Coordinates of C-alpha atoms in Angstrom, one line a residue:
M1 CA -0.2 0.0 0.0
T2 CA 1.1 3.7 -1.3
S3 CA 2.0 6.1 1.3
S4 CA -1.0 8.3 -0.6
S5 CA -3.5 5.2 0.3
V6 CA -2.9 4.9 3.6
S7 CA -3.1 8.3 4.8
S8 CA -7.0 7.7 2.5
V9 CA -7.4 4.3 4.0
S10 CA -5.9 5.7 7.3
S11 CA -9.4 9.6 7.1
A12 CA -11.5 7.5 6.4
L13 CA -11.6 4.8 8.3
A14 CA -10.9 7.0 11.4
P15 CA -14.9 8.4 12.4
Y16 CA -14.9 4.7 12.8
G17 CA -11.9 4.0 15.2
W18 CA -8.8 3.7 13.0
D19 CA -6.1 3.7 14.1
D20 CA -2.0 3.5 14.1
A21 CA -2.1 0.7 16.2
W22 CA -4.9 -1.0 14.2
A23 CA -2.7 -0.5 10.4
A24 CA 0.5 -2.3 12.7
E25 CA -1.4 -5.2 13.2
F26 CA -2.9 -5.3 9.4
A27 CA 0.3 -5.2 7.8
P28 CA 0.5 -8.5 6.5
Y29 CA -2.7 -8.3 5.7
D30 CA -2.1 -5.9 3.5
T31 CA 1.1 -7.6 1.9
E32 CA -1.8 -10.4 0.3
G33 CA -4.2 -7.6 -1.6
L34 CA -6.9 -7.7 1.3
L35 CA -8.9 -4.4 2.3
P36 CA -9.1 -3.4 5.9
G37 CA -12.8 -2.9 7.8
R38 CA -14.8 -3.0 10.0
V39 CA -18.3 -4.6 10.1
I40 CA -20.6 -2.2 11.3
R41 CA -23.8 -5.3 10.3
V42 CA -23.7 -8.6 10.6
D43 CA -27.0 -11.4 9.3
R44 CA -27.9 -15.0 7.7
G45 CA -23.4 -15.5 7.2
Q46 CA -23.0 -11.7 6.0
C47 CA -21.8 -8.6 7.1
D48 CA -22.0 -5.3 5.6
V49 CA -18.5 -4.1 6.5
V50 CA -17.1 -0.3 6.0
T51 CA -14.3 0.0 3.8
A52 CA -12.0 3.2 2.7
G53 CA -14.2 3.0 -0.6
G54 CA -16.9 2.6 1.0
I55 CA -19.6 0.0 2.2
L56 CA -19.0 -4.5 0.9
R57 CA -21.0 -7.2 1.2
A58 CA -18.6 -10.0 2.5
D59 CA -19.6 -14.0 2.9
T60 CA -18.5 -14.5 6.5
A61 CA -18.1 -18.2 5.5
F62 CA -14.6 -18.2 5.6
V63 CA -13.9 -16.8 9.0
T64 CA -16.8 -18.9 10.4
P65 CA -16.0 -21.6 12.6
H66 CA -18.4 -24.1 14.6
D67 CA -16.9 -22.3 18.2
P68 CA -19.3 -19.7 18.8
M69 CA -16.9 -17.6 20.0
R70 CA -15.0 -16.9 17.4
V71 CA -17.9 -15.9 14.6
V72 CA -17.3 -12.1 13.3
C73 CA -19.4 -9.9 14.5
T74 CA -20.6 -6.2 15.2
G75 CA -17.0 -4.1 15.8
D76 CA -14.3 -6.5 14.5
W77 CA -12.0 -5.3 12.0
V78 CA -11.4 -7.6 9.3
A79 CA -9.7 -8.7 6.0
V80 CA -11.8 -8.0 2.9
E81 CA -11.2 -9.8 -0.2
P82 CA -11.4 -6.6 -2.7
G83 CA -13.4 -7.9 -5.5
G84 CA -14.8 -11.6 -5.8
N85 CA -18.6 -13.2 -6.1
P86 CA -19.1 -13.6 -3.4
R87 CA -16.3 -11.9 -1.6
Y88 CA -15.1 -13.3 1.5
V89 CA -14.1 -11.8 5.0
R90 CA -10.3 -13.4 5.2
A91 CA -10.0 -13.4 8.9
Y92 CA -10.5 -10.7 11.8
L93 CA -7.4 -9.1 13.8
P94 CA -7.1 -9.7 17.2
R95 CA -9.8 -7.6 19.9
R96 CA -9.0 -5.4 22.2
T97 CA -12.2 -6.2 24.3
A98 CA -15.0 -8.8 23.7
F99 CA -19.2 -8.4 25.2
V100 CA -19.8 -11.9 25.6
R101 CA -23.0 -13.8 27.3
S102 CA -24.0 -17.3 27.8
T103 CA -26.5 -19.2 25.6
S104 CA -29.4 -20.7 26.0
S105 CA -27.3 -23.3 24.2
K106 CA -27.5 -26.6 26.9
R107 CA -23.8 -26.8 25.1
S108 CA -22.8 -24.0 27.4
E109 CA -21.6 -21.7 24.6
G110 CA -21.4 -18.3 24.7
Q111 CA -22.5 -15.4 22.1
I112 CA -19.7 -12.3 21.6
L113 CA -22.0 -9.2 21.1
A114 CA -20.1 -6.9 20.3
A115 CA -16.2 -6.1 19.7
N116 CA -13.8 -3.3 20.9
V117 CA -15.8 -1.2 23.1
D118 CA -14.9 1.0 24.7
H119 CA -17.9 2.2 26.3
A120 CA -20.7 -0.4 27.1
I121 CA -23.8 1.7 27.9
V122 CA -26.7 -0.2 30.2
A123 CA -29.6 1.4 29.1
V124 CA -32.6 0.8 32.0
S125 CA -35.8 2.4 31.9
L126 CA -37.7 5.0 34.4
A127 CA -40.2 3.8 33.6
V128 CA -40.6 1.0 35.3
E129 CA -39.3 0.3 38.7
L130 CA -35.4 -0.1 39.4
D131 CA -34.4 -3.7 39.1
L132 CA -31.4 -3.2 40.6
G133 CA -29.9 -6.4 40.2
R134 CA -30.4 -6.3 36.7
I135 CA -28.2 -3.5 36.8
E136 CA -25.6 -5.3 37.8
R137 CA -26.1 -8.6 36.0
F138 CA -25.7 -6.0 33.0
L139 CA -22.6 -4.4 34.7
A140 CA -21.2 -7.7 35.1
L141 CA -20.6 -8.2 31.5
A142 CA -19.8 -4.7 31.0
W143 CA -16.2 -4.7 33.5
E144 CA -15.4 -8.4 32.3
S145 CA -15.3 -7.2 29.0
G146 CA -12.9 -4.5 29.6
A147 CA -15.0 -1.7 28.3
Q148 CA -15.7 1.3 30.9
P149 CA -19.8 0.4 32.2
V150 CA -21.9 3.7 32.1
V151 CA -25.8 3.6 33.4
V152 CA -28.1 5.2 31.6
L153 CA -31.0 5.9 33.3
S154 CA -33.3 7.0 31.2
K155 CA -36.6 8.4 30.4
A156 CA -36.2 10.5 32.4
D157 CA -38.7 12.9 32.3
L158 CA -41.3 10.5 33.5
V159 CA -40.0 11.4 37.0
P160 CA -40.6 14.9 36.8
D161 CA -40.4 15.6 40.8
A162 CA -36.7 16.2 41.4
V163 CA -36.2 14.5 44.5
T164 CA -37.5 10.9 43.5
L165 CA -35.3 11.1 40.3
S166 CA -32.3 12.1 42.7
H167 CA -32.9 9.0 45.0
L168 CA -33.8 7.0 42.1
V169 CA -30.1 7.7 41.2
Q170 CA -28.1 7.1 44.3
D171 CA -30.0 4.1 43.9
A172 CA -28.3 2.7 41.0
E173 CA -24.8 4.2 41.6
N174 CA -24.9 2.0 44.6
S175 CA -25.7 -0.5 42.4
A176 CA -22.9 0.4 40.9
P177 CA -19.5 1.1 42.2
G178 CA -16.6 3.1 40.5
V179 CA -19.3 3.4 37.3
P180 CA -20.7 7.0 36.2
V181 CA -25.0 6.9 36.3
V182 CA -26.4 9.7 33.7
P183 CA -30.4 10.4 34.0
V184 CA -31.0 11.2 30.1
S185 CA -34.3 12.0 28.8
S186 CA -34.3 11.7 25.2
V187 CA -38.0 14.4 24.7
D188 CA -36.4 17.7 26.7
G189 CA -32.7 16.8 26.2
D190 CA -31.3 16.6 29.5
G191 CA -28.0 14.8 29.9
L192 CA -27.3 13.6 26.3
D193 CA -24.9 16.2 26.2
V194 CA -23.1 14.6 28.9
L195 CA -24.1 11.2 27.5
A196 CA -22.8 12.4 23.6
A197 CA -19.2 13.6 25.5
I198 CA -19.1 10.0 26.9
V199 CA -19.4 8.4 23.3
G200 CA -17.9 11.0 21.8
G201 CA -14.2 9.2 22.4
G202 CA -13.9 5.2 21.1
T203 CA -16.4 2.9 20.7
S204 CA -19.8 2.1 22.7
V205 CA -22.2 0.1 22.6
L206 CA -26.2 0.5 23.7
L207 CA -27.5 -2.4 26.0
G208 CA -30.9 -3.7 28.0
Q209 CA -33.7 -4.9 27.5
S210 CA -36.5 -4.3 25.1
G211 CA -38.0 -0.7 25.7
A212 CA -35.2 0.5 28.0
G213 CA -35.4 3.6 24.8
K214 CA -32.5 2.5 23.2
S215 CA -32.6 3.2 20.3
T216 CA -34.3 6.8 21.2
L217 CA -31.6 7.0 22.8
A218 CA -29.3 6.5 19.8
N219 CA -32.0 9.5 17.4
A220 CA -31.1 11.5 20.1
L221 CA -27.4 10.5 19.6
L222 CA -27.2 10.9 15.8
G223 CA -29.0 13.4 15.8
E224 CA -31.5 11.5 13.1
D225 CA -34.7 8.8 13.1
A226 CA -31.9 5.7 12.1
M227 CA -33.2 3.6 14.1
T228 CA -36.9 2.8 14.3
V229 CA -38.9 3.3 17.9
Q230 CA -42.4 1.4 18.5
A231 CA -44.5 1.8 22.1
T232 CA -43.7 0.2 24.7
R233 CA -46.5 -1.2 27.0
D234 CA -46.8 1.0 29.8
A235 CA -47.2 -1.6 32.1
D236 CA -44.2 -3.5 32.2
G237 CA -41.8 -0.9 29.8
K238 CA -41.8 -3.5 27.6
G239 CA -42.7 -3.3 23.8
R240 CA -41.2 -5.3 20.8
H241 CA -37.1 -5.3 19.4
T242 CA -37.3 -2.2 17.5
T243 CA -33.4 -3.2 16.9
T244 CA -32.8 -6.7 15.3
T245 CA -29.0 -6.8 14.4
R246 CA -26.6 -5.1 16.0
N247 CA -24.9 -1.9 13.5
L248 CA -22.1 0.3 14.0
L249 CA -22.6 4.2 14.1
A250 CA -20.3 7.4 12.8
L251 CA -21.6 9.8 15.6
P252 CA -21.9 13.3 14.0
G253 CA -19.9 14.8 17.4
G254 CA -17.4 11.4 16.6
G255 CA -16.9 8.4 18.1
V256 CA -19.3 5.2 17.0
L257 CA -22.1 3.6 18.5
I258 CA -23.3 -0.1 18.5
D259 CA -26.9 -0.9 18.8
T260 CA -28.4 -3.8 20.1
P261 CA -31.5 -6.0 20.3
G262 CA -33.9 -6.1 23.4
L263 CA -31.3 -8.8 25.7
R264 CA -34.1 -11.4 27.1
G265 CA -31.3 -13.0 28.3
V266 CA -27.7 -12.3 29.8
G267 CA -26.1 -15.2 30.8
L268 CA -23.0 -14.4 32.3
W269 CA -20.4 -15.9 30.6
D270 CA -17.1 -16.8 32.5
A271 CA -17.4 -13.4 34.3
E272 CA -15.7 -14.4 37.9
S273 CA -13.7 -10.6 37.5
G274 CA -16.7 -8.5 36.6
V275 CA -18.8 -9.4 39.4
G276 CA -16.0 -8.9 41.5
Q277 CA -15.6 -5.4 40.4
V278 CA -19.4 -4.8 40.5
F279 CA -19.8 -6.0 44.6
S280 CA -16.4 -4.5 45.0
E281 CA -17.3 -3.2 48.7
I282 CA -17.9 -7.1 49.5
E283 CA -15.0 -8.4 47.8
E284 CA -12.7 -5.8 50.4
L285 CA -15.1 -6.1 53.0
A286 CA -14.1 -10.0 53.2
E287 CA -10.7 -9.6 52.5
R288 CA -11.0 -9.4 56.0
C289 CA -13.1 -12.1 57.1
R290 CA -11.3 -14.5 58.9
F291 CA -11.3 -17.0 57.0
H292 CA -9.1 -16.5 53.7
D293 CA -12.3 -19.1 51.9
C294 CA -15.5 -18.2 53.8
A295 CA -18.6 -18.4 51.9
H296 CA -20.1 -15.5 53.9
E297 CA -22.5 -18.4 54.4
A298 CA -22.1 -19.0 58.6
E299 CA -18.9 -18.8 59.0
P300 CA -17.7 -17.2 62.9
G301 CA -15.5 -13.8 62.1
C302 CA -17.8 -13.1 58.8
A303 CA -16.7 -9.3 58.0
V304 CA -19.7 -9.2 54.8
L305 CA -21.8 -10.5 57.5
A306 CA -21.1 -8.3 60.3
A307 CA -21.3 -5.3 57.9
V308 CA -25.1 -6.7 56.7
D309 CA -26.0 -7.3 60.6
S310 CA -25.0 -3.6 61.5
G311 CA -26.4 -1.7 58.4
E312 CA -23.5 -0.7 56.0
L313 CA -23.8 -3.2 53.3
P314 CA -26.9 -4.4 51.8
E315 CA -28.5 -7.6 52.6
R316 CA -29.7 -7.4 48.9
R317 CA -26.8 -6.9 47.3
L318 CA -24.9 -9.8 49.5
D319 CA -27.7 -11.8 48.2
S320 CA -27.5 -10.3 44.5
Y321 CA -23.4 -11.3 45.0
R322 CA -23.9 -14.4 45.9
K323 CA -26.4 -15.0 42.8
L324 CA -25.0 -14.4 40.5
L325 CA -22.0 -15.7 41.6
R326 CA -23.1 -19.2 41.6
E327 CA -24.7 -18.7 38.2
N328 CA -21.1 -18.7 37.1
Q329 CA -19.5 -21.1 38.5
R330 CA -22.6 -24.0 37.2
I331 CA -21.4 -22.0 33.2
V332 CA -18.3 -22.2 33.7
A333 CA -18.5 -26.3 35.7
K334 CA -19.8 -26.7 32.3
T335 CA -16.6 -27.0 30.6
D336 CA -14.3 -27.7 33.1
A337 CA -14.4 -31.3 34.3
R338 CA -11.8 -30.5 37.3
L339 CA -13.8 -27.9 39.0
R340 CA -17.3 -29.3 38.6
A341 CA -15.3 -31.6 41.6
E342 CA -14.0 -29.8 43.5
I343 CA -17.7 -28.3 43.6
R344 CA -19.4 -30.9 44.6
K345 CA -16.5 -31.6 47.1
D346 CA -16.9 -27.7 48.3
W347 CA -20.3 -28.5 48.6
K348 CA -20.3 -32.2 50.6
R349 CA -18.0 -30.4 53.4
K350 CA -20.2 -26.8 53.6
G351 CA -23.1 -29.7 54.3
A352 CA -21.1 -30.7 57.0
I353 CA -20.3 -28.3 59.0
G354 CA -23.9 -27.0 58.0
R355 CA -25.1 -29.8 59.5
A356 CA -22.3 -30.6 62.9
A357 CA -23.6 -26.5 63.2
M358 CA -27.4 -27.8 63.5
E359 CA -26.8 -30.5 65.8
A360 CA -25.1 -28.7 67.6
K361 CA -27.3 -26.3 68.5
R362 CA -29.7 -28.9 68.4
G363 CA -28.1 -30.7 72.2
P364 CA -26.7 -34.1 72.3
H365 CA -29.8 -35.5 72.8
W366 CA -31.4 -34.4 69.7
R367 CA -32.3 -37.6 69.2
S368 CA -33.6 -39.2 71.6

């Protein structure tokens, strides 16, 4: 590639996140005459790729193995053939980040939702009661992906009382340590400038349930009705999936946005460190427990349980922490025979401790 063509590629792809590091990764494919581009949409084994020469339609069969973790996905940087019918994506560049959830498959497979994401925007509608547990679940996946999470409380205009809105923001912040929480109204524009500043650098992905207002937020950031918006039910804030594929869009103020379909299920996929970041205060408390392998159930000297008793730690947070850790452990165990054996051994140990504690409470003569 000549210096002028390199400059042309850089200027054309820079709005989509192309930089010198990506150019260096692509160098081996450049010698083969392949074109660099970013996947902006994947649909039934084919994808749309934005290149310096425009948007190309390409087949992903060449690089789509049986492993669903290695399929081409929205946000990937790829090497695509300059011509051919059909035209093929020959490879994708190593991902900097990947947002992965578990599928409903009995084989416990991971599904990649988006790649090379800098910010994961978790959209939560204020049209219904805040589901703090769901926020924590999304945040665990976001942290595990390597992206910086942001919680957006959408439809803030539906909460006209400033005090009530402040309490809702505080509840979300307590469930999202270290994460910005931004109330936003696409109707009156409140909070959009803050959100635009966050997404203005790098690539952001919009996540949330159907009816969370993701497409409306996308349109507000784009300044046009690029995404179809449908009415949601008043009773539960849910609606039909207005976005059916993952679309990558360059924002007029800078940055790139990936809009995703509403996610009914967000199962964890090997997200132990992500769970730990969501519940960082529990992890810090656990360091003060008497036993290093404390399960925070009934062990003596448990700093976590002491914090619950004193009111320092809400019991809801501990319950949510336990739930997500158990779920993640089950997912990992399905593909790890050694871990399954360790879990069974741990269950037996805890069962024996529990029975011993119960017998001690009942006294030496309870069987008679």
